[in-house]
mmCIF file of C-alpha atoms in Angstrom:
data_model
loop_
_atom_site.group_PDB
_atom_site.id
_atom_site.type_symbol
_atom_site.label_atom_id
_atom_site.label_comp_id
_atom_site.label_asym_id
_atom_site.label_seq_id
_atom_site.Cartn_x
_atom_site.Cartn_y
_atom_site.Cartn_z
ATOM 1 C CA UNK U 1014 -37.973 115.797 -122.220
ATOM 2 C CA UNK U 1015 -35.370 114.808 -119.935
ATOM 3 C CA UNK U 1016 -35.676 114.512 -115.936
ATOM 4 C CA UNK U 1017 -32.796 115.815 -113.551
ATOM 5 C CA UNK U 1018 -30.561 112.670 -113.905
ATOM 6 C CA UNK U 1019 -30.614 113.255 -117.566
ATOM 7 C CA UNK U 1020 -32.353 109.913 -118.323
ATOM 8 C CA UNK U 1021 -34.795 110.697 -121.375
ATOM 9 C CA UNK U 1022 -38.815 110.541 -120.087
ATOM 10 C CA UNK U 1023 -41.726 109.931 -122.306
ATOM 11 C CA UNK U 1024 -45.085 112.735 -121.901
ATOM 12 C CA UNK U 1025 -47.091 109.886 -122.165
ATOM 13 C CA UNK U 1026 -48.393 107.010 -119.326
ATOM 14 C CA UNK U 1027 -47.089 103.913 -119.331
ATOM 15 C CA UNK U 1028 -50.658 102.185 -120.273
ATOM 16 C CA UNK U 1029 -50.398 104.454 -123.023
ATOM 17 C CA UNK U 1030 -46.443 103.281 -123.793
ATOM 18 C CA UNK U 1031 -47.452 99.850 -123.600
ATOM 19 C CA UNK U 1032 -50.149 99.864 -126.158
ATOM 20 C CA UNK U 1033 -48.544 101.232 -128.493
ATOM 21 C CA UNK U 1034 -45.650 98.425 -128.194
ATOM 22 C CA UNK U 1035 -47.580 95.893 -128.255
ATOM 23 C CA UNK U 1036 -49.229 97.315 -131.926
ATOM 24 C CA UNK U 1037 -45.815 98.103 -132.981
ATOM 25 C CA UNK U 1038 -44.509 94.087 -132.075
ATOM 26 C CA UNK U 1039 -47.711 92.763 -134.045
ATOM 27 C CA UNK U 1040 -46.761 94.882 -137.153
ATOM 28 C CA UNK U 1041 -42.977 93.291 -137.271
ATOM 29 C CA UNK U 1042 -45.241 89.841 -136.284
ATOM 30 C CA UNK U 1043 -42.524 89.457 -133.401
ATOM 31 C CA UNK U 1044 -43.698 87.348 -129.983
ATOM 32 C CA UNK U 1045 -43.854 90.254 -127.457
ATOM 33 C CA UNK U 1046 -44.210 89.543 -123.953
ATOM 34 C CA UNK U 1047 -44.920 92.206 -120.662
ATOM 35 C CA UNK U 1048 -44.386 92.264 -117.059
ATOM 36 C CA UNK U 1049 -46.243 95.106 -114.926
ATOM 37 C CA UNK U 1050 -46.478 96.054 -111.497
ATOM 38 C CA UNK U 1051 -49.728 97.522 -110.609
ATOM 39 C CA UNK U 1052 -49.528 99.689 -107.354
ATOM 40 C CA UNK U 1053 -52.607 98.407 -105.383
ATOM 41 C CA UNK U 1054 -54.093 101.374 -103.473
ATOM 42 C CA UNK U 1055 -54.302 103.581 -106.650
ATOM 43 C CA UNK U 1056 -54.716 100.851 -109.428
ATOM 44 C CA UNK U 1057 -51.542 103.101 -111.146
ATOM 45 C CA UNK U 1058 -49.829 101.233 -113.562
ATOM 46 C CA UNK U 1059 -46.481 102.113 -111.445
ATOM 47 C CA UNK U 1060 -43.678 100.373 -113.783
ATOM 48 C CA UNK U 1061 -43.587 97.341 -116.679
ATOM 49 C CA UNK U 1062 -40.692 95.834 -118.738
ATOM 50 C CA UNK U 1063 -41.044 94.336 -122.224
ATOM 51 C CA UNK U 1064 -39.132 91.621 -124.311
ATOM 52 C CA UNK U 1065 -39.660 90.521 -127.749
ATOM 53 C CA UNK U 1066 -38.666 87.679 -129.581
ATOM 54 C CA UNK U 1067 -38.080 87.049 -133.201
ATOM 55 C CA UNK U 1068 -39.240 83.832 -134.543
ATOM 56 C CA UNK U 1069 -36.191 83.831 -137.389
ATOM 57 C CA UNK U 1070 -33.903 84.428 -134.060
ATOM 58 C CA UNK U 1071 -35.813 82.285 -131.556
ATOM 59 C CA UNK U 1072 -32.871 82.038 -128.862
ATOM 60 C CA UNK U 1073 -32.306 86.078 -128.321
ATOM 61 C CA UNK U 1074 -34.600 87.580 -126.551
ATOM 62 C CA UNK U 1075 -34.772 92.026 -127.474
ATOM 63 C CA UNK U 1076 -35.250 93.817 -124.577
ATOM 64 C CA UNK U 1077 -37.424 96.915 -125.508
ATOM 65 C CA UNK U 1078 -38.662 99.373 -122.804
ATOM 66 C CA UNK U 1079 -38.364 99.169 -119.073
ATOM 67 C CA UNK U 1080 -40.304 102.054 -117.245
ATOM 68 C CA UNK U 1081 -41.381 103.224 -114.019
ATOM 69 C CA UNK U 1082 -43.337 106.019 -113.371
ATOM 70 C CA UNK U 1083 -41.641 109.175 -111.225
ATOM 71 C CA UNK U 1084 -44.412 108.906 -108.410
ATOM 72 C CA UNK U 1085 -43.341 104.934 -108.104
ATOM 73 C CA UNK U 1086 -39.366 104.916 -108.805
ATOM 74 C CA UNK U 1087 -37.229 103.856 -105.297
ATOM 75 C CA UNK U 1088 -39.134 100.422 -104.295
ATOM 76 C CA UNK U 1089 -36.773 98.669 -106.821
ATOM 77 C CA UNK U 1090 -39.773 98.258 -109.472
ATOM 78 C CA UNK U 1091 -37.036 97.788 -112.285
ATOM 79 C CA UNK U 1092 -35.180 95.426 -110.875
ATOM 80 C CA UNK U 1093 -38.780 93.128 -109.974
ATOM 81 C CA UNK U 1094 -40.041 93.440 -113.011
ATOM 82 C CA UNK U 1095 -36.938 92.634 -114.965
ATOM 83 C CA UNK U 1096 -37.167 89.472 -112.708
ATOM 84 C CA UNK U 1097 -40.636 88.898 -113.304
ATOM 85 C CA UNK U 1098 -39.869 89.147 -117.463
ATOM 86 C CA UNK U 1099 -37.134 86.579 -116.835
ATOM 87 C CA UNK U 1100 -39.253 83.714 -114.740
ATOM 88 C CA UNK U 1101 -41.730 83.952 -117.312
ATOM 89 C CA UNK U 1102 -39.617 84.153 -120.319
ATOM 90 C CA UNK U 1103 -37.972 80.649 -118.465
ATOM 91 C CA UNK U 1104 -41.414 79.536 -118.938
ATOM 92 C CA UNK U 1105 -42.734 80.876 -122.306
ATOM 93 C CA UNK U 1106 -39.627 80.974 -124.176
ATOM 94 C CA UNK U 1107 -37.078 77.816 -122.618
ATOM 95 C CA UNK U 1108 -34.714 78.452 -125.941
ATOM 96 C CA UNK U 1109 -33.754 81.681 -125.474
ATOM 97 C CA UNK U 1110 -29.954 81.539 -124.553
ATOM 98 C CA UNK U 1111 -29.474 85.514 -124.334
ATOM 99 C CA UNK U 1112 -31.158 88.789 -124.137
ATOM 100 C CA UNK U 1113 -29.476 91.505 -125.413
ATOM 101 C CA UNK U 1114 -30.394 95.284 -124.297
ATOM 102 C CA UNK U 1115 -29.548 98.743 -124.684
ATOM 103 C CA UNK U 1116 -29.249 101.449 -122.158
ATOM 104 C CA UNK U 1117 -28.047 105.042 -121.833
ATOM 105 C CA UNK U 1118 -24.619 105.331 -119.814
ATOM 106 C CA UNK U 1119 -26.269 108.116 -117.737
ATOM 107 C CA UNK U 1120 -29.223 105.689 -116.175
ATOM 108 C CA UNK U 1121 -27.331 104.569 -113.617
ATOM 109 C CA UNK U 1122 -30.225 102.773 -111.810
ATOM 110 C CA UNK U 1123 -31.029 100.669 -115.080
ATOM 111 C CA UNK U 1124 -27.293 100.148 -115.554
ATOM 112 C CA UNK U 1125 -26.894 98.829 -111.763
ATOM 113 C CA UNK U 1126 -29.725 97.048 -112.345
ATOM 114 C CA UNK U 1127 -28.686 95.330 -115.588
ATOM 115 C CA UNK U 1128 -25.200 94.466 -113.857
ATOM 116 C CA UNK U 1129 -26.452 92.883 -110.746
ATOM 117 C CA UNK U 1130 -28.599 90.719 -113.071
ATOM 118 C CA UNK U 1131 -25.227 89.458 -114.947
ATOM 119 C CA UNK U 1132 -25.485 91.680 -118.226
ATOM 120 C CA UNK U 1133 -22.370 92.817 -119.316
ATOM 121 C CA UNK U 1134 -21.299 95.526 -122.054
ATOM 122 C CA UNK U 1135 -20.608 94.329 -125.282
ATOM 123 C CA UNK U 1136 -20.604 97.381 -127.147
ATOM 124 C CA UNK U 1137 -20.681 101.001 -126.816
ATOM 125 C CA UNK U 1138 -22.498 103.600 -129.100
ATOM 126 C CA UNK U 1139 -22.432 106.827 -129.450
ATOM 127 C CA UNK U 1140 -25.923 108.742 -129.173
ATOM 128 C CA UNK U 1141 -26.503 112.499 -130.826
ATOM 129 C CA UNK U 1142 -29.001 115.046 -129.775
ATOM 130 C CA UNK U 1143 -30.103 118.649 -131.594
ATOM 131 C CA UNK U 1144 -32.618 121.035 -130.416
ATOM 132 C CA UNK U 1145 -33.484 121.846 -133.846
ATOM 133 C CA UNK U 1146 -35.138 125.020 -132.110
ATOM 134 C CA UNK U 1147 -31.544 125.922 -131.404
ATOM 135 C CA UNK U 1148 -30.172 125.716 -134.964
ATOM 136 C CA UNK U 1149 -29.937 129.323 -136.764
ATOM 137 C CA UNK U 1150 -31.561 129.139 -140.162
ATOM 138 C CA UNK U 1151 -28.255 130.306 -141.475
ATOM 139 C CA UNK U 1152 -26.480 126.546 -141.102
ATOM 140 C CA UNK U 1153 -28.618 124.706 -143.311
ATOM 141 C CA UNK U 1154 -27.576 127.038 -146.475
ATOM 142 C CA UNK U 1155 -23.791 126.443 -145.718
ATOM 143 C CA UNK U 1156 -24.420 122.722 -145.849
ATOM 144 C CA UNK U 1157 -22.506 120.886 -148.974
ATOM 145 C CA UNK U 1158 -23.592 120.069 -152.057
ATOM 146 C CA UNK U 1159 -24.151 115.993 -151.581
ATOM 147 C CA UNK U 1160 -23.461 115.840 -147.284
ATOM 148 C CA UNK U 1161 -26.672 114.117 -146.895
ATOM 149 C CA UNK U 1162 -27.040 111.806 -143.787
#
């Protein structure tokens, strides 16, 4: 599911997204850490950012998932909770050096937001996408003997 600026969106809500992080982080026994901003009046989770941390790599911090919900994007949510994650990984975490993170070129509010925090590119990758409902049944019987991924 994509929205109109082409950035990919998830069906399900971000308590939801969250959860399911945080069991994911416990499985790979990494130190996982969240910031959230709660809007008040509705008690909406309205947009969170999470970092992990590997014990074998203590001084990187991985940043996983920023979100914020449609109904709550334009008050700058990303950018305060990425600052949030930051003061309390200065706290929790004093010897991580760097944080690496990933983002698609076409999010240009996450990208703005990553550069006006001091992240810079280090790397570019390409990404790939197939609507497999797209793909004629044909095209997987003219694949190669031995092209497997």
């Amino acid at each position: 599911d994509r929205d109109v600026t082409g950035v990919q969106t998830c069906a399900l809500p971000i308590s939801r997204m969250v959860r399911l992080d945080e069991q994911r982080t416990e499985l790979q026994q990494l130190r996982s850490y969240t910031v959230a901003a709660r809007h008040d009046a509705s008690g909406e989770l309205a947009g969170m950012t999470c970092v992990g941390v590997n014990p074998e790599y203590p001084a990187w911090g991985f940043q996983e998932l920023t979100a914020v919900s449609r109904a709550h994007r334009g008050h700058k949510l990303g950018l305060l909770v990425k600052v949030g994650m930051l003061d309390l990984l200065a706290r929790a975490e004093p010897q991580i050096e760097r944080i690496h993170t990933g983002n698609a070129d076409t999010n240009e509010h996450m990208v703005a937001i990553n550069a006006l925090l001091g992240y810079h590119v280090v790397s570019r990758w390409p990404g790939w996408q197939l609507d497999v409902a797209q793909v004629p049944g044909a095209v997987a019987t003219q694949v190669p003997t031995g092209a497997g991924a």
